[in-house]
Amino acid sequence: MSNAKPYAMLVLVTVIWGLTPACGKILSTSLSPLLITGLRFACIAAVLTLWLILSGQKEALKLPRRTILLLALMGFVGITVHNGLLFTGLRYTTATNAVLIESVGPTATTILAFIFIGERLTKFGWLGIMVSCFGALCIVTKGSLEVLLNLSFNLGDILIVICEVAWSAYIILGWQTHGKVKAAPLNAISGAFGAAFCFIIGAVSGGLEVYAWSSTALYGFLYLTLCSGLIAFMGWNWAVLKVGASKAGAFVYIVPLTGAVVGVLFLGESLHLAQVVGAALIMGGVAVTVRSKVTLKRSPSEEQDLLKKFPELKAEMQAHKQDKA
């Protein structure tokens, strides 16, 4: 690894997101999903826009129309669809089902990265993803085959599957903004679009509701907005631009690992051997994926254009060719 900072950032972000389902489940009893998501990202967009203006970087918000449309699409799939369906799904499904379903995320990301931007992992990269997936299953099921056999699925599970595919699409779109827009304006503009879509859809469907309010809901909202939203999205999009979509997607497996650690340390849950083994498999699988080579399946001219946009891949591709030789 030529630069460990993006990978450290991905670890931090996924740890933060590992706490999100618990906060989301609490907050979902106070506000409707679209209202939660809309308010979160409206606040994030406002803070980032104000910061850009006060720091003399308001020119960064002036982007070509094509880039604006790309950010609008990111806001729709990654914020409105992903977050809206996640909070809706958490009202109907169990935490176990939700975490199991999240395991499809990295695989979906790698497949979409191959289809739409020609990014291709080697067999060792795929091996790392499969090892991490198996580790996540060990943690969630605590090593019990009976847990898997007795699973039942409902509307909430279907919604979370869709939200995971939407998140994978968000990663792919974000990677394609490399060289066009920096992380702060990317998150400000896509966040504003995502919030606007939430408010529009919510107003039309009657989905902007306040069920109840409490100090606990306030703390949950602040965490989701500042940590899980502002800090995590800024860090995630910055890191994806550095390491690529497939490798970043593999870090999603740290989310269930975080949930297990929180359960043991703060909720009094017992530690099982299968969870220790699962943790080791996740970290080992992520390490293998990170160290694997990335190639770009494109024509020679397209490949040169992509390497100009993504110089980080050039060294990896040269090393991969040397290994073959």
Coordinates of C-alpha atoms in Angstrom, one line a residue:
M1 CA 0.0 0.0 0.0
S2 CA 1.6 3.3 -1.1
N3 CA -0.7 5.4 1.2
A4 CA -2.3 4.0 4.3
K5 CA -4.4 7.2 5.1
P6 CA -7.4 6.3 2.8
Y7 CA -7.6 2.8 4.3
A8 CA -7.4 4.2 7.8
M9 CA -10.2 6.6 6.9
L10 CA -12.3 3.7 5.5
V11 CA -11.9 1.8 8.8
L12 CA -12.9 4.9 10.8
V13 CA -16.0 5.4 8.6
T14 CA -17.2 1.9 8.7
V15 CA -16.8 1.8 12.5
I16 CA -19.0 5.0 12.7
W17 CA -21.5 3.3 10.4
G18 CA -21.5 0.2 12.6
L19 CA -23.3 2.3 15.3
T20 CA -25.8 3.8 12.8
P21 CA -28.4 1.0 12.8
A22 CA -28.9 1.2 16.6
C23 CA -29.3 5.0 16.4
G24 CA -31.5 4.7 13.3
K25 CA -33.8 2.2 15.0
I26 CA -34.3 4.5 18.0
L27 CA -34.8 7.6 15.8
S28 CA -37.2 5.7 13.4
T29 CA -39.8 5.7 16.3
S30 CA -39.7 9.5 16.5
L31 CA -39.5 10.6 12.9
S32 CA -40.5 9.2 9.5
P33 CA -37.6 7.8 7.4
L34 CA -37.8 10.6 4.7
L35 CA -37.9 13.3 7.3
I36 CA -34.9 11.8 9.1
T37 CA -32.9 11.6 5.9
G38 CA -34.0 15.0 4.6
L39 CA -33.2 16.9 7.8
R40 CA -29.8 15.2 8.2
F41 CA -28.5 16.0 4.7
A42 CA -30.1 19.5 4.6
C43 CA -28.0 20.2 7.7
I44 CA -24.9 18.6 6.2
A45 CA -25.3 20.5 3.0
A46 CA -25.8 23.8 4.8
V47 CA -22.8 23.4 7.0
L48 CA -20.5 22.4 4.1
T49 CA -21.8 25.2 1.9
L50 CA -21.3 27.8 4.7
W51 CA -17.8 26.5 5.3
L52 CA -16.8 26.7 1.6
I53 CA -18.1 30.3 1.4
L54 CA -16.5 31.5 4.6
S55 CA -13.1 29.9 3.7
G56 CA -13.1 31.6 0.3
Q57 CA -13.8 28.4 -1.7
K58 CA -17.3 29.3 -3.0
E59 CA -16.0 28.9 -6.6
A60 CA -15.7 25.1 -5.9
L61 CA -19.6 25.0 -5.9
K62 CA -19.7 26.2 -9.5
L63 CA -19.5 23.0 -11.5
P64 CA -20.3 22.0 -15.2
R65 CA -23.9 21.0 -15.8
R66 CA -22.9 17.3 -16.5
T67 CA -21.1 17.1 -13.1
I68 CA -24.1 18.7 -11.3
L69 CA -26.4 16.0 -12.9
L70 CA -24.0 13.3 -11.7
L71 CA -24.1 14.7 -8.2
A72 CA -27.9 14.9 -8.3
L73 CA -28.0 11.2 -9.2
M74 CA -25.6 10.5 -6.3
G75 CA -27.9 12.4 -4.0
F76 CA -31.0 10.4 -5.2
V77 CA -29.5 6.8 -5.1
G78 CA -27.1 7.3 -2.2
I79 CA -29.1 9.5 0.1
T80 CA -32.8 9.4 -0.7
V81 CA -33.1 5.8 -1.8
H82 CA -30.3 4.3 0.4
N83 CA -31.1 6.1 3.6
G84 CA -34.8 6.3 3.1
L85 CA -35.2 2.5 2.5
L86 CA -32.7 1.7 5.3
F87 CA -34.7 3.5 8.0
T88 CA -37.9 2.1 6.6
G89 CA -36.6 -1.4 6.5
L90 CA -35.3 -1.2 10.0
R91 CA -38.9 -0.8 11.2
Y92 CA -39.9 -4.2 9.8
T93 CA -36.8 -6.4 10.1
T94 CA -34.4 -7.7 12.7
A95 CA -30.9 -6.4 13.2
T96 CA -29.6 -9.9 12.3
N97 CA -31.3 -9.9 9.0
A98 CA -30.2 -6.4 8.2
V99 CA -26.5 -7.2 8.8
L100 CA -26.7 -10.4 6.8
I101 CA -28.2 -8.6 3.9
E102 CA -25.5 -5.9 4.1
S103 CA -23.1 -8.7 3.1
V104 CA -24.2 -8.4 -0.5
G105 CA -22.9 -4.8 -0.6
P106 CA -19.2 -5.4 -1.5
T107 CA -20.1 -8.0 -4.1
A108 CA -22.6 -5.8 -5.7
T109 CA -20.1 -2.9 -5.7
T110 CA -17.4 -5.0 -7.4
I111 CA -19.8 -6.2 -10.0
L112 CA -21.1 -2.7 -10.8
A113 CA -17.6 -1.4 -10.8
F114 CA -16.7 -4.0 -13.5
I115 CA -19.8 -3.3 -15.6
F116 CA -19.8 0.5 -15.5
I117 CA -16.2 1.6 -15.1
G118 CA -14.2 -1.5 -16.1
E119 CA -12.6 -1.9 -12.7
R120 CA -11.6 -5.5 -12.2
L121 CA -10.2 -7.2 -9.1
T122 CA -7.9 -10.2 -9.4
K123 CA -8.9 -13.6 -8.1
F124 CA -7.1 -12.7 -4.8
G125 CA -9.4 -9.6 -4.5
W126 CA -12.5 -11.8 -4.9
L127 CA -11.0 -14.3 -2.4
G128 CA -10.6 -11.5 0.1
I129 CA -14.3 -10.4 -0.3
M130 CA -15.5 -14.0 0.1
V131 CA -13.4 -14.6 3.2
S132 CA -14.8 -11.3 4.7
C133 CA -18.3 -12.3 3.8
F134 CA -17.9 -15.7 5.6
G135 CA -16.4 -13.8 8.6
A136 CA -19.5 -11.5 8.8
L137 CA -21.7 -14.6 8.7
C138 CA -19.8 -16.1 11.6
I139 CA -20.3 -12.9 13.7
V140 CA -24.0 -12.5 13.0
T141 CA -24.9 -16.1 13.5
K142 CA -22.4 -16.7 16.3
G143 CA -21.4 -19.9 14.5
S144 CA -24.9 -21.4 14.6
L145 CA -26.2 -23.0 11.4
E146 CA -29.6 -23.0 13.0
V147 CA -29.8 -19.2 12.9
L148 CA -29.4 -19.3 9.1
L149 CA -31.9 -22.1 8.7
N150 CA -34.5 -20.4 10.8
L151 CA -34.3 -17.0 9.1
S152 CA -37.5 -15.6 7.7
F153 CA -37.7 -12.6 5.3
N154 CA -40.2 -9.8 5.0
L155 CA -40.8 -6.5 3.3
G156 CA -38.1 -4.8 5.4
D157 CA -35.5 -7.3 4.1
I158 CA -36.4 -6.6 0.5
L159 CA -36.1 -2.8 1.2
I160 CA -32.6 -3.3 2.7
V161 CA -31.5 -5.4 -0.4
I162 CA -32.6 -2.5 -2.6
C163 CA -30.8 0.0 -0.4
E164 CA -27.6 -1.9 -0.5
V165 CA -27.6 -2.0 -4.3
A166 CA -28.3 1.7 -4.3
W167 CA -25.3 2.3 -2.0
S168 CA -23.1 0.3 -4.4
A169 CA -24.4 2.5 -7.3
Y170 CA -23.5 5.6 -5.1
I171 CA -19.9 4.3 -4.7
I172 CA -19.5 3.8 -8.5
L173 CA -20.9 7.3 -9.2
G174 CA -18.7 8.9 -6.6
W175 CA -15.6 7.2 -8.1
Q176 CA -16.4 8.7 -11.5
T177 CA -16.3 12.3 -10.0
H178 CA -12.5 11.9 -9.6
G179 CA -10.7 15.0 -10.9
K180 CA -14.0 16.8 -11.4
V181 CA -15.0 17.8 -7.9
K182 CA -13.5 17.8 -4.4
A183 CA -15.0 16.0 -1.4
A184 CA -16.5 19.1 0.3
P185 CA -18.5 20.4 -2.6
L186 CA -19.3 16.8 -3.7
N187 CA -21.0 16.2 -0.3
A188 CA -22.6 19.6 -0.1
I189 CA -24.2 19.4 -3.5
S190 CA -25.2 15.8 -3.5
G191 CA -26.5 16.2 0.1
A192 CA -28.6 19.2 -1.0
F193 CA -30.1 17.2 -3.9
G194 CA -30.7 14.1 -1.6
A195 CA -32.5 16.3 1.0
A196 CA -34.6 18.0 -1.7
F197 CA -35.7 14.6 -3.1
C198 CA -36.6 13.4 0.4
F199 CA -38.7 16.5 1.1
I200 CA -40.4 16.4 -2.4
I201 CA -41.3 12.7 -2.2
G202 CA -42.3 13.1 1.4
A203 CA -44.6 16.0 0.7
V204 CA -46.3 14.2 -2.1
S205 CA -46.7 10.9 -0.3
G206 CA -47.4 12.3 3.2
G207 CA -44.2 10.8 4.5
L208 CA -42.9 13.8 6.5
E209 CA -44.1 12.8 10.0
V210 CA -43.1 13.4 13.6
Y211 CA -44.2 10.5 15.7
A212 CA -42.7 11.5 19.0
W213 CA -39.7 13.5 20.3
S214 CA -37.3 13.1 23.2
S215 CA -33.8 13.9 24.4
T216 CA -32.7 10.4 23.2
A217 CA -34.0 11.1 19.7
L218 CA -32.1 14.4 19.7
Y219 CA -28.8 12.7 20.6
G220 CA -29.5 10.1 17.9
F221 CA -30.2 12.7 15.3
L222 CA -27.0 14.6 16.2
Y223 CA -24.9 11.4 15.9
L224 CA -26.5 10.5 12.6
T225 CA -26.0 14.0 11.2
L226 CA -22.5 14.9 12.5
C227 CA -20.7 11.6 12.8
S228 CA -22.6 9.1 10.5
G229 CA -23.4 11.9 8.0
L230 CA -21.0 14.8 7.8
I231 CA -17.7 13.2 9.0
A232 CA -18.4 9.7 7.5
F233 CA -19.6 10.8 4.1
M234 CA -16.8 13.3 3.7
G235 CA -14.2 10.7 4.7
W236 CA -15.8 7.9 2.6
N237 CA -15.9 9.9 -0.7
W238 CA -12.4 11.2 -0.2
A239 CA -11.1 7.6 0.3
V240 CA -13.1 6.1 -2.6
L241 CA -11.4 8.7 -4.9
K242 CA -8.0 7.4 -3.7
V243 CA -8.4 3.6 -3.7
G244 CA -11.2 2.8 -6.1
A245 CA -14.7 1.4 -5.8
S246 CA -14.0 -2.3 -5.4
K247 CA -11.5 -2.0 -2.6
A248 CA -13.5 0.6 -0.7
G249 CA -16.6 -1.6 -0.9
A250 CA -14.8 -4.4 0.9
F251 CA -14.5 -2.3 4.1
V252 CA -18.3 -2.5 4.5
Y253 CA -17.7 -5.9 6.2
I254 CA -16.2 -4.0 9.2
V255 CA -19.8 -2.7 10.0
P256 CA -21.0 -6.0 11.5
L257 CA -17.7 -6.4 13.3
T258 CA -18.3 -3.0 15.0
G259 CA -21.8 -4.0 15.9
A260 CA -20.5 -7.2 17.6
V261 CA -17.8 -5.3 19.6
V262 CA -20.4 -2.7 20.8
G263 CA -22.7 -5.5 21.9
V264 CA -19.9 -7.1 24.0
L265 CA -18.5 -3.9 25.5
F266 CA -21.6 -1.9 26.1
L267 CA -24.7 -4.2 26.0
G268 CA -23.4 -7.0 28.1
E269 CA -23.5 -9.6 25.4
S270 CA -21.3 -12.7 25.7
L271 CA -18.3 -13.2 23.4
H272 CA -18.4 -16.3 21.3
L273 CA -15.5 -18.1 19.7
A274 CA -17.2 -17.8 16.3
Q275 CA -17.3 -14.1 16.6
V276 CA -13.5 -14.0 17.3
V277 CA -12.9 -16.2 14.3
G278 CA -15.3 -14.0 12.2
A279 CA -13.4 -10.9 13.2
A280 CA -10.1 -12.4 12.2
L281 CA -11.6 -13.5 8.8
I282 CA -13.1 -10.1 8.1
M283 CA -9.8 -8.3 8.8
G284 CA -7.8 -10.9 6.9
G285 CA -10.2 -10.8 3.9
V286 CA -10.1 -7.0 3.8
A287 CA -6.3 -7.0 4.0
V288 CA -6.2 -9.5 1.0
T289 CA -8.6 -7.3 -1.0
V290 CA -6.6 -4.1 -0.3
R291 CA -3.4 -5.7 -1.4
S292 CA -4.8 -7.3 -4.6
K293 CA -4.2 -5.7 -7.9
V294 CA -6.8 -3.7 -9.9
T295 CA -7.1 -3.7 -13.6
L296 CA -9.2 -1.8 -16.0
K297 CA -11.0 -3.7 -18.7
R298 CA -11.1 -1.1 -21.5
S299 CA -9.8 -0.5 -25.0
P300 CA -6.2 0.9 -25.0
S301 CA -7.3 4.4 -25.7
E302 CA -10.0 4.3 -23.0
E303 CA -7.5 2.8 -20.6
Q304 CA -5.1 5.7 -21.2
D305 CA -7.8 8.2 -20.6
L306 CA -8.8 6.5 -17.3
L307 CA -5.2 6.3 -16.1
K308 CA -4.9 10.1 -16.7
K309 CA -7.9 10.6 -14.5
F310 CA -6.9 8.0 -11.9
P311 CA -3.1 8.0 -11.6
E312 CA -3.3 6.0 -8.4
L313 CA -4.1 2.9 -10.5
K314 CA -1.0 3.2 -12.8
A315 CA 1.5 1.9 -10.3
E316 CA -0.8 -1.0 -9.4
M317 CA -1.3 -2.0 -13.1
Q318 CA 2.5 -1.8 -13.8
A319 CA 3.2 -4.0 -10.8
H320 CA 0.6 -6.5 -12.0
K321 CA 2.1 -6.7 -15.4
Q322 CA 5.6 -7.2 -13.9
D323 CA 4.2 -10.0 -11.8
K324 CA 2.8 -11.7 -14.9
A325 CA 6.1 -11.4 -16.6

